[in-house]
Short mmCIF file of C-alpha atoms and ligand atoms in Angstrom, two decimals:
data_model
loop_
_atom_site.label_atom_id
_atom_site.label_comp_id
_atom_site.label_asym_id
_atom_site.label_seq_id
_atom_site.Cartn_x
_atom_site.Cartn_y
_atom_site.Cartn_z
CA MET A 1214 -12.58 36.21 -15.41
CA ALA A 1215 -9.52 35.39 -17.52
CA SER A 1216 -7.76 38.79 -16.91
CA CYS A 1217 -7.93 38.05 -13.17
CA ILE A 1218 -6.70 34.74 -13.27
CA LEU A 1219 -3.83 36.03 -15.63
CA PHE A 1220 -3.13 38.78 -13.14
CA LEU A 1221 -3.13 36.67 -10.16
CA LEU A 1222 -0.81 33.28 -11.20
CA PRO A 1223 2.44 35.41 -11.43
CA LEU A 1224 1.98 36.94 -7.90
CA ILE A 1225 1.51 32.84 -6.46
CA PHE A 1226 4.60 31.96 -8.70
CA PHE A 1227 6.70 34.69 -7.11
CA SER A 1228 5.40 34.46 -3.60
CA SER A 1229 6.63 30.89 -3.50
CA LEU A 1230 9.66 31.43 -4.88
CA SER A 1231 10.41 33.88 -2.31
CA SER A 1232 9.48 32.00 0.41
CA ALA A 1233 12.10 32.38 3.21
CA ALA A 1234 13.81 29.04 5.21
CA GLY A 1235 12.55 26.49 2.58
CA PRO A 1236 12.85 22.90 3.21
CA HIS A 1237 16.16 21.38 2.74
CA ALA A 1238 15.05 18.79 0.29
CA LEU A 1239 11.91 16.76 -0.05
CA VAL A 1240 11.41 12.74 -0.22
CA ALA A 1241 8.40 10.58 -1.66
CA PRO A 1242 8.08 6.81 -1.65
CA LEU A 1243 9.04 4.70 -4.76
CA THR A 1244 7.38 1.25 -5.08
CA LYS A 1245 7.61 -1.42 -7.60
CA ASP A 1246 4.38 -2.93 -9.08
CA SER A 1247 4.76 -6.28 -9.39
CA ARG A 1248 2.63 -6.78 -12.47
CA THR A 1249 4.10 -4.10 -14.97
CA LEU A 1250 7.32 -3.88 -13.03
CA GLN A 1251 7.05 -0.16 -13.01
CA TYR A 1252 7.95 1.90 -10.34
CA LEU A 1253 5.87 4.49 -8.69
CA THR A 1254 5.45 7.20 -6.46
CA ARG A 1255 2.99 9.20 -4.48
CA ILE A 1256 2.46 12.76 -4.46
CA ASN A 1257 -0.32 15.01 -3.01
CA GLN A 1258 -2.14 17.45 -5.20
CA ARG A 1259 -5.42 19.48 -5.38
CA THR A 1260 -7.52 21.33 -2.82
CA PRO A 1261 -8.96 19.71 -1.09
CA SER A 1262 -5.46 17.50 -1.22
CA ILE A 1263 -5.71 13.73 -2.69
CA THR A 1264 -2.88 11.20 -2.68
CA LEU A 1265 -1.74 10.72 -6.62
CA ASN A 1266 -0.08 7.28 -7.48
CA LEU A 1267 2.30 8.27 -10.48
CA ALA A 1268 4.62 6.02 -12.29
CA VAL A 1269 8.18 7.48 -12.47
CA ASP A 1270 9.40 7.96 -15.96
CA LEU A 1271 12.60 9.24 -15.13
CA GLY A 1272 13.27 10.67 -18.73
CA GLY A 1273 9.97 12.75 -19.16
CA ARG A 1274 9.38 15.91 -19.90
CA TYR A 1275 6.74 17.07 -17.35
CA LEU A 1276 4.30 15.70 -14.60
CA TRP A 1277 0.88 14.73 -15.99
CA VAL A 1278 -2.28 13.24 -14.85
CA ASP A 1279 -5.52 11.87 -16.15
CA CYS A 1280 -7.93 14.73 -15.53
CA ASP A 1281 -10.87 13.28 -16.97
CA SER A 1282 -11.67 11.19 -13.77
CA SER A 1283 -13.80 13.73 -11.73
CA TYR A 1284 -10.79 15.92 -11.31
CA ILE A 1285 -12.20 18.32 -8.11
CA SER A 1286 -9.92 21.31 -7.07
CA SER A 1287 -10.41 24.70 -5.79
CA THR A 1288 -7.22 25.76 -6.61
CA TYR A 1289 -7.00 24.40 -10.15
CA ARG A 1290 -5.89 26.94 -12.68
CA PRO A 1291 -5.11 26.16 -16.66
CA ALA A 1292 -2.29 28.20 -18.22
CA ARG A 1293 -3.89 30.89 -20.50
CA CYS A 1294 -2.16 31.09 -24.10
CA HIS A 1295 0.91 33.01 -24.62
CA SER A 1296 1.52 33.46 -20.61
CA SER A 1297 4.90 32.88 -18.63
CA LEU A 1298 3.87 29.54 -18.08
CA CYS A 1299 3.48 28.51 -21.39
CA SER A 1300 6.88 29.77 -22.20
CA LEU A 1301 8.44 27.61 -19.37
CA ALA A 1302 6.73 24.78 -20.46
CA GLY A 1303 8.32 25.33 -24.10
CA SER A 1304 4.37 25.59 -25.51
CA ASP A 1305 3.49 28.46 -27.96
CA SER A 1306 0.15 26.68 -29.05
CA CYS A 1307 -3.22 27.87 -27.88
CA GLY A 1308 -6.36 25.27 -27.68
CA GLU A 1309 -10.05 25.35 -27.27
CA CYS A 1310 -11.77 22.76 -26.13
CA PHE A 1311 -15.53 21.73 -27.53
CA SER A 1312 -17.29 21.00 -24.45
CA SER A 1313 -18.43 22.18 -21.16
CA PRO A 1314 -15.22 23.56 -19.20
CA ARG A 1315 -13.50 21.56 -16.31
CA PRO A 1316 -9.89 20.59 -15.62
CA GLY A 1317 -8.60 19.35 -18.81
CA CYS A 1318 -11.07 21.23 -21.10
CA ASN A 1319 -10.73 25.22 -21.23
CA ASN A 1320 -10.25 27.96 -24.21
CA ASN A 1321 -7.42 29.81 -24.42
CA THR A 1322 -5.16 27.58 -22.62
CA CYS A 1323 -1.65 26.19 -24.03
CA GLY A 1324 -1.34 22.82 -25.34
CA VAL A 1325 1.36 20.51 -24.61
CA PHE A 1326 2.33 16.97 -25.19
CA PRO A 1327 2.31 14.42 -22.37
CA GLU A 1328 3.59 10.79 -23.06
CA ASN A 1329 3.29 7.42 -21.79
CA PRO A 1330 6.55 5.60 -22.61
CA PHE A 1331 5.27 2.35 -21.43
CA ILE A 1332 2.77 2.46 -24.72
CA ARG A 1333 4.75 4.53 -26.97
CA THR A 1334 1.69 6.91 -26.81
CA SER A 1335 1.84 10.93 -26.62
CA THR A 1336 -0.95 13.22 -27.25
CA SER A 1337 -2.24 16.73 -26.68
CA GLY A 1338 -3.01 18.21 -22.96
CA GLU A 1339 -3.70 21.05 -21.22
CA LEU A 1340 -0.94 23.06 -19.18
CA ALA A 1341 -2.35 24.08 -15.55
CA VAL A 1342 -1.22 24.79 -12.20
CA ASP A 1343 -2.75 23.36 -9.03
CA ALA A 1344 -1.40 22.80 -5.25
CA LEU A 1345 1.20 19.88 -5.03
CA SER A 1346 2.68 18.86 -1.63
CA LEU A 1347 5.40 16.50 -0.88
CA HIS A 1348 7.16 15.76 2.57
CA SER A 1349 10.21 17.89 3.37
CA THR A 1350 13.30 15.76 4.76
CA ASP A 1351 16.57 16.33 6.60
CA GLY A 1352 17.75 13.29 4.83
CA SER A 1353 16.78 10.77 7.55
CA THR A 1354 12.67 10.83 7.60
CA PRO A 1355 9.93 12.84 6.07
CA SER A 1356 8.83 15.64 8.23
CA THR A 1357 6.45 18.38 7.38
CA PRO A 1358 4.53 18.15 4.29
CA VAL A 1359 5.46 21.48 2.17
CA THR A 1360 3.11 22.81 -0.49
CA ASP A 1361 3.66 24.85 -3.89
CA PRO A 1362 0.66 26.33 -4.43
CA ALA A 1363 0.73 26.21 -8.04
CA PHE A 1364 2.85 23.71 -9.44
CA LEU A 1365 2.78 23.47 -13.32
CA PHE A 1366 1.54 20.38 -14.64
CA THR A 1367 -0.18 18.58 -17.65
CA CYS A 1368 -3.75 17.43 -17.49
CA ALA A 1369 -3.94 14.29 -19.83
CA PRO A 1370 -6.86 12.58 -21.37
CA ARG A 1371 -8.08 9.29 -19.39
CA PHE A 1372 -6.76 6.91 -22.31
CA LEU A 1373 -3.25 7.67 -21.56
CA THR A 1374 -3.05 5.66 -18.55
CA ARG A 1375 -3.61 2.97 -20.39
CA GLY A 1376 -0.56 0.35 -19.82
CA LEU A 1377 0.08 1.90 -16.45
CA ALA A 1378 0.24 0.13 -13.20
CA VAL A 1379 -3.42 -0.51 -11.41
CA GLY A 1380 -4.01 2.96 -9.62
CA ALA A 1381 -1.67 4.88 -11.32
CA VAL A 1382 -3.40 8.08 -12.49
CA GLY A 1383 -0.59 9.79 -14.29
CA ILE A 1384 3.44 10.09 -14.63
CA ALA A 1385 5.77 11.52 -12.91
CA GLY A 1386 8.36 12.92 -15.79
CA LEU A 1387 11.83 13.66 -14.10
CA GLY A 1388 13.61 14.84 -17.29
CA ARG A 1389 15.67 17.51 -17.98
CA THR A 1390 13.17 20.34 -18.60
CA ARG A 1391 12.53 23.36 -16.79
CA VAL A 1392 9.10 22.48 -15.77
CA ALA A 1393 9.34 18.53 -14.52
CA PRO A 1394 9.64 18.33 -10.89
CA PRO A 1395 13.59 18.31 -10.21
CA THR A 1396 13.83 21.72 -11.70
CA GLN A 1397 10.58 23.29 -11.11
CA LEU A 1398 10.63 22.48 -7.33
CA ALA A 1399 14.09 23.31 -6.81
CA ALA A 1400 13.17 26.55 -8.02
CA LYS A 1401 10.38 27.17 -5.86
CA PHE A 1402 11.85 25.64 -2.91
CA SER A 1403 15.54 27.15 -3.41
CA PHE A 1404 17.51 23.95 -3.32
CA SER A 1405 20.18 22.71 -5.61
CA ARG A 1406 18.71 20.96 -8.67
CA ARG A 1407 19.59 17.49 -7.84
CA PHE A 1408 17.47 14.87 -7.26
CA ALA A 1409 18.42 10.87 -6.52
CA LEU A 1410 16.78 7.53 -7.04
CA CYS A 1411 16.73 4.91 -4.86
CA LEU A 1412 14.64 1.82 -6.42
CA PRO A 1413 13.39 -0.83 -4.62
CA SER A 1414 14.12 -4.51 -5.43
CA THR A 1415 10.89 -5.82 -3.87
CA PRO A 1416 7.10 -5.07 -4.13
CA ARG A 1417 6.90 -5.36 -0.69
CA ALA A 1418 8.86 -2.19 0.50
CA SER A 1419 9.45 1.19 -0.49
CA GLY A 1420 12.16 3.02 -1.64
CA ALA A 1421 13.23 6.82 -1.93
CA LEU A 1422 13.10 9.68 -4.07
CA PHE A 1423 14.68 12.53 -3.02
CA PHE A 1424 14.38 16.30 -4.46
CA GLY A 1425 17.07 18.47 -3.27
CA PRO A 1426 20.76 17.80 -1.82
CA GLY A 1427 21.79 14.90 0.47
CA PRO A 1428 22.67 13.58 3.13
CA TYR A 1429 20.32 10.44 1.67
CA ASN A 1430 20.32 7.86 4.53
CA PHE A 1431 19.30 4.64 5.03
CA LEU A 1432 19.24 2.49 8.18
CA PRO A 1433 21.25 2.01 10.08
CA GLY A 1434 22.74 5.56 9.38
CA ILE A 1435 24.51 5.07 5.89
CA ASP A 1436 24.59 8.05 3.69
CA ALA A 1437 24.12 7.11 0.51
CA SER A 1438 25.21 10.37 -0.82
CA GLN A 1439 28.73 9.59 0.33
CA SER A 1440 31.40 8.04 -1.97
CA LEU A 1441 29.45 8.15 -5.30
CA LEU A 1442 31.23 7.91 -8.19
CA TYR A 1443 30.28 10.52 -10.85
CA THR A 1444 30.36 10.86 -14.89
CA PRO A 1445 29.37 13.50 -16.78
CA LEU A 1446 25.62 13.94 -18.15
CA LEU A 1447 25.69 14.11 -21.79
CA THR A 1448 23.57 15.85 -23.85
CA ASN A 1449 21.81 14.26 -27.15
CA PRO A 1450 20.77 17.08 -29.50
CA VAL A 1451 18.03 15.12 -30.90
CA SER A 1452 14.78 14.93 -29.17
CA THR A 1453 14.12 10.92 -28.14
CA ALA A 1454 10.31 12.23 -27.37
CA GLY A 1455 7.26 10.90 -29.07
CA THR A 1456 6.24 14.47 -30.07
CA TYR A 1457 8.74 17.19 -30.25
CA SER A 1458 9.56 20.45 -32.21
CA PRO A 1459 12.70 20.40 -34.37
CA GLY A 1460 15.77 21.08 -33.09
CA GLU A 1461 14.58 19.97 -29.57
CA PRO A 1462 17.06 18.04 -27.66
CA SER A 1463 16.47 15.24 -25.58
CA TYR A 1464 15.59 15.60 -21.90
CA GLU A 1465 16.77 12.22 -21.09
CA TYR A 1466 19.58 11.49 -19.32
CA PHE A 1467 22.25 10.22 -21.24
CA ILE A 1468 26.13 8.91 -20.13
CA GLY A 1469 29.00 7.81 -21.67
CA VAL A 1470 29.58 4.35 -21.53
CA THR A 1471 33.20 3.70 -23.39
CA ALA A 1472 33.45 -0.24 -23.07
CA ILE A 1473 32.11 -3.11 -21.14
CA LYS A 1474 33.71 -5.81 -19.08
CA VAL A 1475 32.56 -9.05 -17.78
CA GLY A 1476 35.07 -9.90 -15.11
CA ASP A 1477 38.45 -9.09 -16.46
CA THR A 1478 36.91 -10.08 -20.12
CA VAL A 1479 36.64 -6.36 -22.31
CA LEU A 1480 33.81 -7.07 -24.85
CA PRO A 1481 34.62 -6.77 -28.49
CA LEU A 1482 31.95 -3.81 -29.28
CA ASN A 1483 31.25 -1.86 -32.28
CA LYS A 1484 32.55 1.65 -30.84
CA THR A 1485 30.16 3.81 -33.03
CA LEU A 1486 27.05 2.46 -31.21
CA LEU A 1487 28.33 3.62 -27.78
CA THR A 1488 28.47 7.26 -29.12
CA ILE A 1489 25.48 9.76 -29.88
CA ASN A 1490 25.14 10.66 -33.54
CA LYS A 1491 24.95 14.29 -33.34
CA LYS A 1492 22.72 14.54 -36.34
CA THR A 1493 20.50 11.35 -36.18
CA GLY A 1494 20.43 11.27 -32.35
CA TYR A 1495 21.19 7.50 -32.63
CA GLY A 1496 23.65 5.22 -30.26
CA GLY A 1497 24.86 6.05 -27.01
CA THR A 1498 23.29 5.05 -23.45
CA LYS A 1499 20.99 6.23 -21.49
CA ILE A 1500 19.47 5.85 -17.79
CA SER A 1501 15.64 4.74 -18.17
CA THR A 1502 12.89 3.83 -15.73
CA ALA A 1503 10.63 3.01 -18.15
CA VAL A 1504 12.21 -0.25 -19.37
CA PRO A 1505 12.26 -2.87 -16.53
CA TYR A 1506 15.77 -4.36 -17.64
CA THR A 1507 18.82 -3.34 -19.36
CA THR A 1508 18.06 -3.17 -23.08
CA LEU A 1509 21.38 -3.28 -25.70
CA GLU A 1510 21.61 -3.19 -29.25
CA THR A 1511 21.69 -6.96 -30.52
CA SER A 1512 25.55 -6.92 -31.27
CA ILE A 1513 26.17 -5.67 -28.08
CA TYR A 1514 23.98 -8.28 -26.53
CA LYS A 1515 25.38 -11.10 -28.36
CA SER A 1516 29.01 -9.96 -27.12
CA LEU A 1517 27.82 -9.86 -23.59
CA THR A 1518 26.15 -13.17 -23.51
CA SER A 1519 28.72 -14.94 -25.12
CA ALA A 1520 31.25 -13.43 -22.76
CA PHE A 1521 28.99 -14.31 -20.00
CA ALA A 1522 28.28 -17.96 -21.21
CA ALA A 1523 31.85 -18.64 -21.24
CA ALA A 1524 32.63 -17.18 -18.01
CA LEU A 1525 30.05 -19.58 -16.42
CA ALA A 1526 30.73 -22.60 -18.90
CA ASN A 1527 30.80 -24.62 -15.70
CA VAL A 1528 27.52 -23.97 -14.59
CA THR A 1529 24.29 -26.05 -15.76
CA ARG A 1530 22.38 -23.93 -18.00
CA VAL A 1531 18.48 -24.53 -18.47
CA ALA A 1532 15.99 -23.57 -21.07
CA ALA A 1533 15.69 -19.97 -21.45
CA VAL A 1534 12.63 -18.08 -20.06
CA ALA A 1535 11.74 -15.24 -22.14
CA PRO A 1536 12.63 -12.46 -22.68
CA PHE A 1537 16.07 -13.82 -21.47
CA LYS A 1538 18.18 -15.97 -23.34
CA LEU A 1539 20.81 -17.11 -20.83
CA CYS A 1540 19.40 -18.82 -17.90
CA TYR A 1541 21.30 -21.01 -15.09
CA ASP A 1542 20.19 -23.49 -12.40
CA ALA A 1543 20.24 -21.25 -9.26
CA LYS A 1544 21.72 -24.40 -7.33
CA GLY A 1545 25.13 -24.02 -9.68
CA LEU A 1546 25.88 -20.57 -8.63
CA GLY A 1547 26.82 -19.30 -5.29
CA SER A 1548 25.65 -16.53 -3.30
CA THR A 1549 27.76 -13.55 -2.19
CA ARG A 1550 26.48 -10.31 -0.27
CA VAL A 1551 25.56 -8.42 -3.45
CA GLY A 1552 23.78 -11.83 -4.99
CA PRO A 1553 24.27 -14.68 -6.92
CA GLY A 1554 27.86 -15.14 -7.37
CA VAL A 1555 28.72 -14.31 -10.78
CA PRO A 1556 31.22 -12.23 -12.65
CA ALA A 1557 30.73 -8.38 -12.45
CA VAL A 1558 29.50 -6.80 -15.54
CA ASP A 1559 31.19 -3.29 -15.48
CA LEU A 1560 30.13 -0.45 -17.71
CA VAL A 1561 33.28 1.62 -17.98
CA LEU A 1562 32.70 5.27 -18.00
CA GLN A 1563 34.78 8.40 -19.07
CA SER A 1564 38.20 6.59 -17.94
CA LYS A 1565 39.27 3.26 -16.76
CA ALA A 1566 38.76 4.13 -13.11
CA VAL A 1567 35.05 4.91 -13.17
CA PHE A 1568 33.21 2.09 -13.87
CA TRP A 1569 29.54 1.19 -12.91
CA SER A 1570 29.69 -2.51 -11.58
CA ILE A 1571 26.49 -4.66 -12.21
CA PHE A 1572 26.60 -7.32 -9.50
CA GLY A 1573 24.51 -10.44 -9.19
CA ALA A 1574 21.74 -9.03 -7.66
CA ASN A 1575 21.46 -6.57 -10.33
CA SER A 1576 22.54 -9.00 -12.98
CA MET A 1577 20.77 -12.29 -12.44
CA VAL A 1578 16.77 -12.51 -11.87
CA GLU A 1579 15.06 -15.18 -10.74
CA ALA A 1580 12.96 -15.68 -13.96
CA ARG A 1581 11.34 -18.87 -12.44
CA ASP A 1582 11.88 -21.12 -9.19
CA GLY A 1583 15.12 -22.17 -9.11
CA VAL A 1584 15.99 -20.17 -12.59
CA LEU A 1585 18.35 -17.20 -12.45
CA CYS A 1586 18.54 -15.53 -15.86
CA LEU A 1587 21.06 -12.54 -17.02
CA ALA A 1588 18.93 -9.69 -16.75
CA PHE A 1589 19.74 -7.89 -19.94
CA VAL A 1590 17.20 -7.81 -23.19
CA ASP A 1591 17.91 -7.79 -26.90
CA GLY A 1592 16.86 -4.10 -28.41
CA GLY A 1593 17.26 -5.14 -31.76
CA ARG A 1594 19.47 -3.97 -34.57
CA THR A 1595 18.66 -0.50 -34.84
CA PRO A 1596 17.40 0.63 -31.44
CA ARG A 1597 17.39 4.59 -30.94
CA THR A 1598 19.59 4.28 -28.00
CA SER A 1599 22.04 1.36 -28.37
CA ILE A 1600 22.31 0.73 -24.22
CA VAL A 1601 19.29 1.82 -21.97
CA ILE A 1602 19.92 1.11 -18.57
CA GLY A 1603 16.80 -0.25 -16.89
CA GLY A 1604 15.13 -0.43 -13.58
CA PHE A 1605 16.63 -3.84 -12.41
CA GLN A 1606 20.25 -2.74 -12.58
CA LEU A 1607 19.17 0.49 -10.73
CA GLU A 1608 17.56 -1.16 -7.89
CA ASP A 1609 19.40 -0.96 -4.44
CA ASN A 1610 21.81 1.50 -5.82
CA LEU A 1611 21.60 5.30 -5.34
CA VAL A 1612 21.95 7.34 -8.20
CA GLU A 1613 22.08 11.17 -8.04
CA PHE A 1614 21.20 13.63 -10.90
CA ASP A 1615 23.00 16.83 -10.59
CA LEU A 1616 21.67 19.13 -12.87
CA ASP A 1617 23.67 22.07 -11.85
CA SER A 1618 26.65 19.99 -12.30
CA SER A 1619 25.47 18.19 -15.20
CA ARG A 1620 26.65 14.91 -13.51
CA VAL A 1621 25.42 11.63 -12.54
CA GLY A 1622 26.39 9.84 -9.27
CA PHE A 1623 26.24 6.06 -8.49
CA SER A 1624 26.69 4.27 -5.45
CA ALA A 1625 27.24 0.45 -6.54
CA SER A 1626 25.22 -1.69 -4.82
CA LEU A 1627 23.97 -0.37 -1.09
CA LEU A 1628 23.95 -4.53 -0.22
CA PHE A 1629 27.91 -3.89 -0.19
CA ARG A 1630 27.07 -1.47 2.61
CA ARG A 1631 24.63 -3.99 4.19
CA THR A 1632 21.50 -1.48 3.49
CA THR A 1633 19.12 -1.45 0.70
CA CYS A 1634 16.83 1.26 -0.82
CA SER A 1635 14.08 0.23 1.15
CA ASN A 1636 15.72 1.39 4.46
CA PHE A 1637 14.95 4.56 4.23
CA ASN A 1638 12.84 5.28 8.09
CA PHE A 1639 9.60 6.48 6.34
CA THR A 1640 8.24 6.74 10.07
CA SER A 1641 7.52 10.72 9.83
CA SER A 1642 9.24 12.87 12.65
CA ALA A 1643 6.44 15.62 12.08
C1 NAG B 2093 -14.88 27.42 -26.08
O1 NAG B 2093 -15.53 28.44 -27.06
C2 NAG B 2093 -16.13 27.73 -28.03
C3 NAG B 2093 -16.90 28.97 -28.88
O2 NAG B 2093 -15.43 29.37 -29.47
C4 NAG B 2093 -17.22 27.33 -27.59
O3 NAG B 2093 -18.19 26.63 -28.47
C5 NAG B 2093 -16.91 26.37 -26.42
O4 NAG B 2093 -17.96 25.92 -25.63
C6 NAG B 2093 -15.94 26.79 -25.01
N1 NAG B 2093 -15.37 25.84 -24.78
C7 NAG B 2093 -15.31 25.94 -23.29
C8 NAG B 2093 -14.49 24.75 -22.71
O5 NAG B 2093 -15.72 26.99 -22.90
C1 NAG B 2094 29.16 -0.47 -36.45
O1 NAG B 2094 27.66 0.62 -36.25
C2 NAG B 2094 27.56 1.74 -37.20
C3 NAG B 2094 26.22 2.27 -36.65
O2 NAG B 2094 25.15 1.13 -36.53
C4 NAG B 2094 27.25 0.77 -38.48
O3 NAG B 2094 27.05 2.12 -39.50
C5 NAG B 2094 28.58 0.24 -38.63
O4 NAG B 2094 28.28 -0.62 -39.98
C6 NAG B 2094 28.78 -0.69 -37.74
N1 NAG B 2094 30.20 -1.41 -38.37
C7 NAG B 2094 30.48 -2.35 -37.97
C8 NAG B 2094 32.16 -2.82 -38.16
O5 NAG B 2094 29.70 -3.55 -37.88
C1 NAG B 2095 35.48 -25.69 -15.17
O1 NAG B 2095 35.81 -27.20 -15.21
C2 NAG B 2095 37.02 -27.80 -15.42
C3 NAG B 2095 37.20 -28.97 -14.88
O2 NAG B 2095 36.59 -29.28 -14.06
C4 NAG B 2095 38.12 -26.98 -14.33
O3 NAG B 2095 39.45 -27.40 -14.92
C5 NAG B 2095 37.92 -25.15 -15.00
O4 NAG B 2095 38.73 -24.25 -14.04
C6 NAG B 2095 36.83 -24.85 -14.40
N1 NAG B 2095 36.30 -23.62 -14.98
C7 NAG B 2095 35.66 -22.57 -14.17
C8 NAG B 2095 35.82 -21.21 -14.88
O5 NAG B 2095 35.24 -22.96 -13.17
C1 NAG B 2096 12.44 6.55 12.38
O1 NAG B 2096 12.48 7.60 12.30
C2 NAG B 2096 11.49 8.19 13.86
C3 NAG B 2096 11.19 9.42 13.98
O2 NAG B 2096 12.14 10.12 13.78
C4 NAG B 2096 12.50 7.42 15.04
O3 NAG B 2096 11.47 8.06 16.17
C5 NAG B 2096 12.46 6.19 14.86
O4 NAG B 2096 13.30 5.85 16.14
C6 NAG B 2096 13.65 5.88 13.52
N1 NAG B 2096 13.60 4.21 13.44
C7 NAG B 2096 14.72 3.97 13.54
C8 NAG B 2096 14.72 2.23 13.43
O5 NAG B 2096 15.81 4.45 13.58
#
């Protein structure tokens, strides 16, 4: 039986690789969970197919699901030790399971380390393949679902779903590995290795996650893939994962912030904190959906809050609402097309001309009725990464990760273009 599976797997793998006229791109919805502030996506898996709710972890290594809770599928196959699937996932370990065989518990399978960044826990899991399907898209609406009959993922124990939004059964890790969905789907369906996130700013309407090239159209006919600004993706040579092998790089998305401005004021910052220390992996800036608000090393945080407070010296401050420290009476702040009227926070990138501007809608959060707080949090004195750009700052911005060109494109607030991430037309045209 085992040898039969061994011979069958490569066949399935290659037949899906060579499928002609594949989809142009794929799309899945993104929702915001109001209780945990996690962003969730929906993907279909197994035979017969069921819909999975998965939390999105931008820098995660693989897609993993809880296989302890009645995993039923006729197309589930564990990855046999030392097979090509194991090497694709970077696993050379070989595991046994001392209970009756079922998905997640097989002998002679390679082990991997699924991680839940929301509770900072990783554990061992079984590498496996199963059918996975997503809607194809021309960039405007979802159309026919397409299926990868042997999508490589990780089976994790149920306890790893602790801390996830109600209904979430695993995590879609979108990191820079060969097996995370962006690269795996691009290889299977022959489109370019890029994907784009457009996170919703409200729990009431879905944003969109695209795999493959643009256009990325939002009603009324705004292509958010146009006029993106690009910045190089940087490599952190030291893994930031919970479990890793020596010499393994980080699979997260690092970019090079070189300065921060509040309005026209350049913040005094310790520049060492802004660069990645190649030996220790400390420092630098990454983008993450595992934190709800941008998290800054303490001295950067203090520099930002004092410049912001000075710029808003005339506005009535009110008692802080944790975890925020700088809060205002909303009545004192005007309102603009891009949210509360406050100075922009600019993350200056590879040159003075390339900066990521964060306007009121992405810098001020209504922490309590009538109270708007600066939506950045203090990450402590010695965080691994000095600046972690979090979910709130990404909402209603389209962010494209182009892995072939190692760059990140960002749109600035779509509110400027009179649309939002919740305006993708999810009415299927198929
Ligand atoms: C794995 O093999 C061991 C013996 O080596 C056996 O006790 C166990 O039941 C097997 N587990 C599975 C899941 O087949
Ligand atoms: C700047 O940050 C680095 C890294 O944390 C630290 O070693 C150094 O002492 C800091 N410099 C100043 C002037 O605070
Ligand atoms: C603050 O108020 C003072 C006096 O009312 C005024 O002169 C100053 O321009 C105001 N500053 C800002 C930043 O609005
Ligand atoms: C959304 O897409 C559907 C299917 O293509 C189409 O019938 C409908 O008119 C679109 N809605 C809008 C508002 O454009």
